[in-house]
PDB file of C-alpha atoms in Angstrom:
ATOM      1  CA  MET B   1      55.984 154.431  37.794  1.00  0.00           C
ATOM      2  CA  THR B   2      56.709 151.109  36.085  1.00  0.00           C
ATOM      3  CA  LYS B   3      59.840 149.573  34.591  1.00  0.00           C
ATOM      4  CA  ASP B   4      59.908 147.551  31.377  1.00  0.00           C
ATOM      5  CA  CYS B   5      62.528 145.475  29.551  1.00  0.00           C
ATOM      6  CA  GLY B   6      63.352 148.178  27.017  1.00  0.00           C
ATOM      7  CA  SER B   7      66.343 150.448  27.280  1.00  0.00           C
ATOM      8  CA  HIS B   8      65.931 154.023  28.428  1.00  0.00           C
ATOM      9  CA  GLY B   9      67.874 157.032  27.366  1.00  0.00           C
ATOM     10  CA  GLY B  10      71.012 157.854  29.314  1.00  0.00           C
ATOM     11  CA  GLY B  11      73.156 155.604  31.520  1.00  0.00           C
ATOM     12  CA  GLY B  12      73.571 151.858  31.426  1.00  0.00           C
ATOM     13  CA  GLY B  13      70.437 151.012  33.428  1.00  0.00           C
ATOM     14  CA  GLY B  14      68.567 150.040  30.283  1.00  0.00           C
ATOM     15  CA  GLY B  15      71.169 147.439  29.350  1.00  0.00           C
ATOM     16  CA  ALA B  16      71.025 145.902  32.816  1.00  0.00           C
ATOM     17  CA  GLY B  17      67.246 145.736  32.642  1.00  0.00           C
ATOM     18  CA  SER B  18      67.397 144.011  29.268  1.00  0.00           C
ATOM     19  CA  ARG B  19      69.857 141.453  30.614  1.00  0.00           C
ATOM     20  CA  ILE B  20      67.581 140.717  33.582  1.00  0.00           C
ATOM     21  CA  CYS B  21      64.536 140.295  31.354  1.00  0.00           C
ATOM     22  CA  GLY B  22      66.519 138.089  28.985  1.00  0.00           C
ATOM     23  CA  ALA B  23      67.636 135.912  31.899  1.00  0.00           C
ATOM     24  CA  ILE B  24      64.033 135.550  33.102  1.00  0.00           C
ATOM     25  CA  ILE B  25      62.780 134.606  29.633  1.00  0.00           C
ATOM     26  CA  GLY B  26      65.650 132.135  29.225  1.00  0.00           C
ATOM     27  CA  PHE B  27      64.828 130.541  32.594  1.00  0.00           C
ATOM     28  CA  ILE B  28      61.155 130.161  31.635  1.00  0.00           C
ATOM     29  CA  ILE B  29      62.129 128.539  28.318  1.00  0.00           C
ATOM     30  CA  ILE B  30      64.451 126.092  30.099  1.00  0.00           C
ATOM     31  CA  VAL B  31      61.698 125.151  32.572  1.00  0.00           C
ATOM     32  CA  LEU B  32      59.207 124.557  29.760  1.00  0.00           C
ATOM     33  CA  ILE B  33      61.700 122.445  27.811  1.00  0.00           C
ATOM     34  CA  THR B  34      62.469 120.423  30.956  1.00  0.00           C
ATOM     35  CA  ILE B  35      58.770 119.783  31.575  1.00  0.00           C
ATOM     36  CA  PHE B  36      58.303 118.711  27.963  1.00  0.00           C
ATOM     37  CA  LEU B  37      61.290 116.338  28.050  1.00  0.00           C
ATOM     38  CA  VAL B  38      60.138 114.776  31.349  1.00  0.00           C
ATOM     39  CA  TRP B  39      56.674 114.308  29.873  1.00  0.00           C
ATOM     40  CA  VAL B  40      58.001 112.686  26.690  1.00  0.00           C
ATOM     41  CA  ILE B  41      60.432 110.394  28.540  1.00  0.00           C
ATOM     42  CA  LEU B  42      57.871 109.197  31.091  1.00  0.00           C
ATOM     43  CA  GLN B  43      55.098 108.754  28.472  1.00  0.00           C
ATOM     44  CA  PRO B  44      52.056 108.684  30.799  1.00  0.00           C
ATOM     45  CA  THR B  45      49.615 105.847  30.201  1.00  0.00           C
ATOM     46  CA  LYS B  46      45.902 106.463  30.638  1.00  0.00           C
ATOM     47  CA  PRO B  47      44.168 104.671  33.537  1.00  0.00           C
ATOM     48  CA  ARG B  48      42.544 101.282  33.038  1.00  0.00           C
ATOM     49  CA  PHE B  49      38.925 100.699  34.031  1.00  0.00           C
ATOM     50  CA  ILE B  50      37.136  97.388  34.573  1.00  0.00           C
ATOM     51  CA  LEU B  51      33.398  96.929  35.098  1.00  0.00           C
ATOM     52  CA  GLN B  52      33.327  94.288  37.832  1.00  0.00           C
ATOM     53  CA  ASP B  53      29.600  93.834  38.380  1.00  0.00           C
ATOM     54  CA  THR B  54      26.193  95.469  38.144  1.00  0.00           C
ATOM     55  CA  THR B  55      23.417  94.930  40.684  1.00  0.00           C
ATOM     56  CA  VAL B  56      19.929  95.585  39.329  1.00  0.00           C
ATOM     57  CA  TYR B  57      17.364  96.735  41.902  1.00  0.00           C
ATOM     58  CA  ALA B  58      14.785  97.946  39.400  1.00  0.00           C
ATOM     59  CA  PHE B  59      14.376  97.952  35.631  1.00  0.00           C
ATOM     60  CA  ASN B  60      10.785  98.518  34.547  1.00  0.00           C
ATOM     61  CA  LEU B  61       9.436  99.891  31.278  1.00  0.00           C
ATOM     62  CA  SER B  62       5.913 101.287  31.528  1.00  0.00           C
ATOM     63  CA  GLN B  63       3.618 103.170  29.178  1.00  0.00           C
ATOM     64  CA  PRO B  64       3.997 105.600  27.592  1.00  0.00           C
ATOM     65  CA  ASN B  65       7.692 104.705  27.166  1.00  0.00           C
ATOM     66  CA  LEU B  66       8.789 105.506  30.714  1.00  0.00           C
ATOM     67  CA  LEU B  67      11.764 103.637  32.152  1.00  0.00           C
ATOM     68  CA  THR B  68      12.472 103.306  35.867  1.00  0.00           C
ATOM     69  CA  SER B  69      15.836 101.818  36.795  1.00  0.00           C
ATOM     70  CA  ASN B  70      18.088 101.485  39.821  1.00  0.00           C
ATOM     71  CA  PHE B  71      21.609 100.028  39.673  1.00  0.00           C
ATOM     72  CA  GLN B  72      24.647  99.657  41.878  1.00  0.00           C
ATOM     73  CA  ILE B  73      27.741  99.570  39.696  1.00  0.00           C
ATOM     74  CA  THR B  74      31.197  98.401  40.788  1.00  0.00           C
ATOM     75  CA  ILE B  75      34.035  99.838  38.723  1.00  0.00           C
ATOM     76  CA  SER B  76      37.742  99.452  39.396  1.00  0.00           C
ATOM     77  CA  SER B  77      40.420 101.810  38.116  1.00  0.00           C
ATOM     78  CA  ARG B  78      44.172 101.159  37.941  1.00  0.00           C
ATOM     79  CA  ASN B  79      46.988 103.637  37.425  1.00  0.00           C
ATOM     80  CA  PRO B  80      49.533 101.698  35.310  1.00  0.00           C
ATOM     81  CA  ASN B  81      52.226 104.379  35.619  1.00  0.00           C
ATOM     82  CA  SER B  82      55.189 103.798  37.921  1.00  0.00           C
ATOM     83  CA  ARG B  83      56.231 107.473  38.165  1.00  0.00           C
ATOM     84  CA  ILE B  84      53.008 109.381  37.522  1.00  0.00           C
ATOM     85  CA  GLY B  85      50.052 109.932  39.854  1.00  0.00           C
ATOM     86  CA  ILE B  86      46.497 110.762  38.772  1.00  0.00           C
ATOM     87  CA  TYR B  87      44.112 113.279  40.316  1.00  0.00           C
ATOM     88  CA  TYR B  88      40.452 112.484  39.606  1.00  0.00           C
ATOM     89  CA  ASP B  89      39.045 115.975  40.069  1.00  0.00           C
ATOM     90  CA  ARG B  90      35.607 115.107  38.762  1.00  0.00           C
ATOM     91  CA  LEU B  91      33.955 111.838  37.780  1.00  0.00           C
ATOM     92  CA  HIS B  92      30.264 111.178  37.076  1.00  0.00           C
ATOM     93  CA  VAL B  93      28.793 107.726  36.442  1.00  0.00           C
ATOM     94  CA  TYR B  94      25.555 107.081  34.561  1.00  0.00           C
ATOM     95  CA  VAL B  95      23.872 104.537  32.280  1.00  0.00           C
ATOM     96  CA  THR B  96      22.799 104.842  28.652  1.00  0.00           C
ATOM     97  CA  TYR B  97      20.759 102.660  26.343  1.00  0.00           C
ATOM     98  CA  ARG B  98      21.374 103.041  22.611  1.00  0.00           C
ATOM     99  CA  SER B  99      23.087 106.416  23.180  1.00  0.00           C
ATOM    100  CA  GLN B 100      20.188 107.712  25.301  1.00  0.00           C
ATOM    101  CA  GLN B 101      20.855 108.545  28.946  1.00  0.00           C
ATOM    102  CA  ILE B 102      18.464 106.609  31.197  1.00  0.00           C
ATOM    103  CA  THR B 103      19.768 107.497  34.677  1.00  0.00           C
ATOM    104  CA  LEU B 104      20.902 110.563  36.530  1.00  0.00           C
ATOM    105  CA  ARG B 105      24.620 111.194  36.960  1.00  0.00           C
ATOM    106  CA  THR B 106      26.177 110.092  40.255  1.00  0.00           C
ATOM    107  CA  ALA B 107      29.334 111.910  41.372  1.00  0.00           C
ATOM    108  CA  ILE B 108      32.401 110.015  42.583  1.00  0.00           C
ATOM    109  CA  PRO B 109      34.285 111.906  45.340  1.00  0.00           C
ATOM    110  CA  PRO B 110      37.521 113.530  44.087  1.00  0.00           C
ATOM    111  CA  THR B 111      40.524 111.323  44.782  1.00  0.00           C
ATOM    112  CA  TYR B 112      44.224 110.894  44.103  1.00  0.00           C
ATOM    113  CA  GLN B 113      45.550 107.640  42.643  1.00  0.00           C
ATOM    114  CA  GLY B 114      49.206 106.898  43.323  1.00  0.00           C
ATOM    115  CA  HIS B 115      51.711 104.943  41.247  1.00  0.00           C
ATOM    116  CA  LYS B 116      50.480 101.449  40.294  1.00  0.00           C
ATOM    117  CA  GLU B 117      47.508 101.983  42.594  1.00  0.00           C
ATOM    118  CA  ASP B 118      43.960 100.627  42.312  1.00  0.00           C
ATOM    119  CA  ASN B 119      40.664 102.245  43.254  1.00  0.00           C
ATOM    120  CA  VAL B 120      37.241 100.605  43.455  1.00  0.00           C
ATOM    121  CA  TRP B 121      33.979 102.576  43.355  1.00  0.00           C
ATOM    122  CA  SER B 122      30.437 101.225  43.851  1.00  0.00           C
ATOM    123  CA  PRO B 123      28.041 104.101  43.142  1.00  0.00           C
ATOM    124  CA  PHE B 124      24.257 103.838  42.900  1.00  0.00           C
ATOM    125  CA  VAL B 125      22.703 105.260  39.734  1.00  0.00           C
ATOM    126  CA  TYR B 126      18.998 105.538  39.096  1.00  0.00           C
ATOM    127  CA  GLY B 127      16.301 107.101  36.965  1.00  0.00           C
ATOM    128  CA  ASN B 128      12.608 107.397  37.831  1.00  0.00           C
ATOM    129  CA  ALA B 129      10.071 107.376  34.984  1.00  0.00           C
ATOM    130  CA  VAL B 130      12.612 108.584  32.428  1.00  0.00           C
ATOM    131  CA  PRO B 131      11.030 109.196  28.985  1.00  0.00           C
ATOM    132  CA  ILE B 132      12.810 107.237  26.276  1.00  0.00           C
ATOM    133  CA  ALA B 133      12.409 107.383  22.521  1.00  0.00           C
ATOM    134  CA  PRO B 134       9.638 105.130  21.144  1.00  0.00           C
ATOM    135  CA  PHE B 135      12.073 103.250  18.881  1.00  0.00           C
ATOM    136  CA  ASN B 136      14.340 102.615  21.899  1.00  0.00           C
ATOM    137  CA  ALA B 137      11.358 101.315  23.851  1.00  0.00           C
ATOM    138  CA  LEU B 138      10.612  98.843  21.043  1.00  0.00           C
ATOM    139  CA  ALA B 139      14.245  97.746  20.866  1.00  0.00           C
ATOM    140  CA  LEU B 140      14.397  97.318  24.632  1.00  0.00           C
ATOM    141  CA  GLY B 141      11.254  95.184  24.589  1.00  0.00           C
ATOM    142  CA  ASP B 142      12.757  92.972  21.880  1.00  0.00           C
ATOM    143  CA  GLU B 143      16.014  92.555  23.840  1.00  0.00           C
ATOM    144  CA  GLU B 144      14.140  91.650  27.006  1.00  0.00           C
ATOM    145  CA  ASN B 145      12.140  89.037  25.099  1.00  0.00           C
ATOM    146  CA  ARG B 146      15.364  87.561  23.717  1.00  0.00           C
ATOM    147  CA  GLY B 147      16.799  87.499  27.218  1.00  0.00           C
ATOM    148  CA  LEU B 148      19.798  89.832  26.827  1.00  0.00           C
ATOM    149  CA  VAL B 149      19.810  93.588  27.386  1.00  0.00           C
ATOM    150  CA  SER B 150      22.838  95.648  26.368  1.00  0.00           C
ATOM    151  CA  LEU B 151      23.588  98.816  28.360  1.00  0.00           C
ATOM    152  CA  ILE B 152      26.553 101.180  28.427  1.00  0.00           C
ATOM    153  CA  ILE B 153      27.959 102.243  31.791  1.00  0.00           C
ATOM    154  CA  ARG B 154      29.633 105.610  31.291  1.00  0.00           C
ATOM    155  CA  ALA B 155      31.978 107.681  33.441  1.00  0.00           C
ATOM    156  CA  ASP B 156      32.915 111.198  32.380  1.00  0.00           C
ATOM    157  CA  GLY B 157      35.186 113.592  34.221  1.00  0.00           C
ATOM    158  CA  ARG B 158      38.474 115.438  34.397  1.00  0.00           C
ATOM    159  CA  VAL B 159      41.891 114.268  35.529  1.00  0.00           C
ATOM    160  CA  ARG B 160      45.312 115.792  36.186  1.00  0.00           C
ATOM    161  CA  TRP B 161      48.709 114.091  36.074  1.00  0.00           C
ATOM    162  CA  LYS B 162      51.291 114.455  38.855  1.00  0.00           C
ATOM    163  CA  VAL B 163      54.977 114.011  37.956  1.00  0.00           C
ATOM    164  CA  GLY B 164      57.109 114.621  41.040  1.00  0.00           C
ATOM    165  CA  THR B 165      56.054 118.075  42.216  1.00  0.00           C
ATOM    166  CA  LEU B 166      54.678 119.015  38.787  1.00  0.00           C
ATOM    167  CA  ILE B 167      50.894 118.891  38.336  1.00  0.00           C
ATOM    168  CA  THR B 168      49.483 119.321  34.835  1.00  0.00           C
ATOM    169  CA  GLY B 169      46.334 121.054  33.714  1.00  0.00           C
ATOM    170  CA  LYS B 170      43.017 119.230  33.506  1.00  0.00           C
ATOM    171  CA  TYR B 171      42.268 116.617  30.839  1.00  0.00           C
ATOM    172  CA  HIS B 172      38.861 115.245  29.871  1.00  0.00           C
ATOM    173  CA  LEU B 173      38.276 111.576  30.761  1.00  0.00           C
ATOM    174  CA  HIS B 174      35.669 109.403  29.009  1.00  0.00           C
ATOM    175  CA  VAL B 175      35.055 105.797  30.075  1.00  0.00           C
ATOM    176  CA  ARG B 176      32.686 103.371  28.305  1.00  0.00           C
ATOM    177  CA  CYS B 177      31.803  99.936  29.738  1.00  0.00           C
ATOM    178  CA  GLN B 178      29.577  97.436  27.922  1.00  0.00           C
ATOM    179  CA  ALA B 179      27.146  95.623  30.229  1.00  0.00           C
ATOM    180  CA  TYR B 180      25.142  92.612  29.034  1.00  0.00           C
ATOM    181  CA  MET B 181      22.414  91.451  31.423  1.00  0.00           C
ATOM    182  CA  ASN B 182      19.786  88.741  31.202  1.00  0.00           C
ATOM    183  CA  LEU B 183      17.038  90.688  32.902  1.00  0.00           C
ATOM    184  CA  ALA B 184      14.385  88.187  31.820  1.00  0.00           C
ATOM    185  CA  ASP B 185      16.045  85.323  33.721  1.00  0.00           C
ATOM    186  CA  LYS B 186      17.029  86.219  37.282  1.00  0.00           C
ATOM    187  CA  ALA B 187      18.748  82.860  37.620  1.00  0.00           C
ATOM    188  CA  ALA B 188      21.457  84.226  35.306  1.00  0.00           C
ATOM    189  CA  GLY B 189      22.707  86.432  38.171  1.00  0.00           C
ATOM    190  CA  ILE B 190      23.217  86.236  41.916  1.00  0.00           C
ATOM    191  CA  HIS B 191      20.243  87.146  44.099  1.00  0.00           C
ATOM    192  CA  VAL B 192      20.919  89.975  46.535  1.00  0.00           C
ATOM    193  CA  GLY B 193      18.058  90.324  48.990  1.00  0.00           C
ATOM    194  CA  GLU B 194      14.507  89.696  47.824  1.00  0.00           C
ATOM    195  CA  THR B 195      14.409  91.484  44.477  1.00  0.00           C
ATOM    196  CA  ALA B 196      17.921  92.605  43.482  1.00  0.00           C
ATOM    197  CA  VAL B 197      20.122  90.572  41.145  1.00  0.00           C
ATOM    198  CA  LYS B 198      23.882  90.998  40.737  1.00  0.00           C
ATOM    199  CA  TYR B 199      25.448  90.303  37.331  1.00  0.00           C
ATOM    200  CA  THR B 200      29.185  89.671  37.296  1.00  0.00           C
ATOM    201  CA  MET B 201      30.890  91.381  34.348  1.00  0.00           C
ATOM    202  CA  ALA B 202      34.695  91.574  34.770  1.00  0.00           C
ATOM    203  CA  SER B 203      34.870  93.337  31.400  1.00  0.00           C
ATOM    204  CA  ARG B 204      37.466  95.919  30.407  1.00  0.00           C
ATOM    205  CA  CYS B 205      36.214  99.388  29.524  1.00  0.00           C
ATOM    206  CA  SER B 206      37.361 101.723  26.769  1.00  0.00           C
ATOM    207  CA  VAL B 207      39.123 104.850  28.079  1.00  0.00           C
ATOM    208  CA  ASN B 208      39.810 108.111  26.243  1.00  0.00           C
ATOM    209  CA  VAL B 209      41.777 111.013  27.709  1.00  0.00           C
TER     210      VAL B 209
END
């Protein structure tokens, strides 16, 4: 047998039940208003990402339009908020060329970023014999001949905000980092081992939450 917030015939029990339900609803409304006011006052700022460097271990275009690449990417993230923490529940890094994905996605382990805290990740991303569009293959050949290849390092995931003991729901995170590399001239970077070349970027990424 269940009890609801409506009044029942006979006695004053129904009135007491209505008062209890009204108190519960009022408490919930106050909590929601409090959360909203805290959120508005604190005004959370989205994290800042910087592409520090990209090490190229392989970048070979073969026929028919197959691209093999292997990178190690160093990305730093900063939480600019002084009262809000950030949970990175999911974050995948990959590389695109002219809006076409050319590597597999590499997962960053879930982590929590405290107030004014920095994190640095250096994942490996690669793609073996990835088919690319013929017009992208032509454009890539032209860029290599000119000595400057433009790639986009992307990081997609979900984050949550932590305000005191309050943790919000999940928000989508999209990071875009422009990477210019002179793959035709290895002297433009720093040699790492026998074949790898590291290109220093230190460029700020666009972030959308």
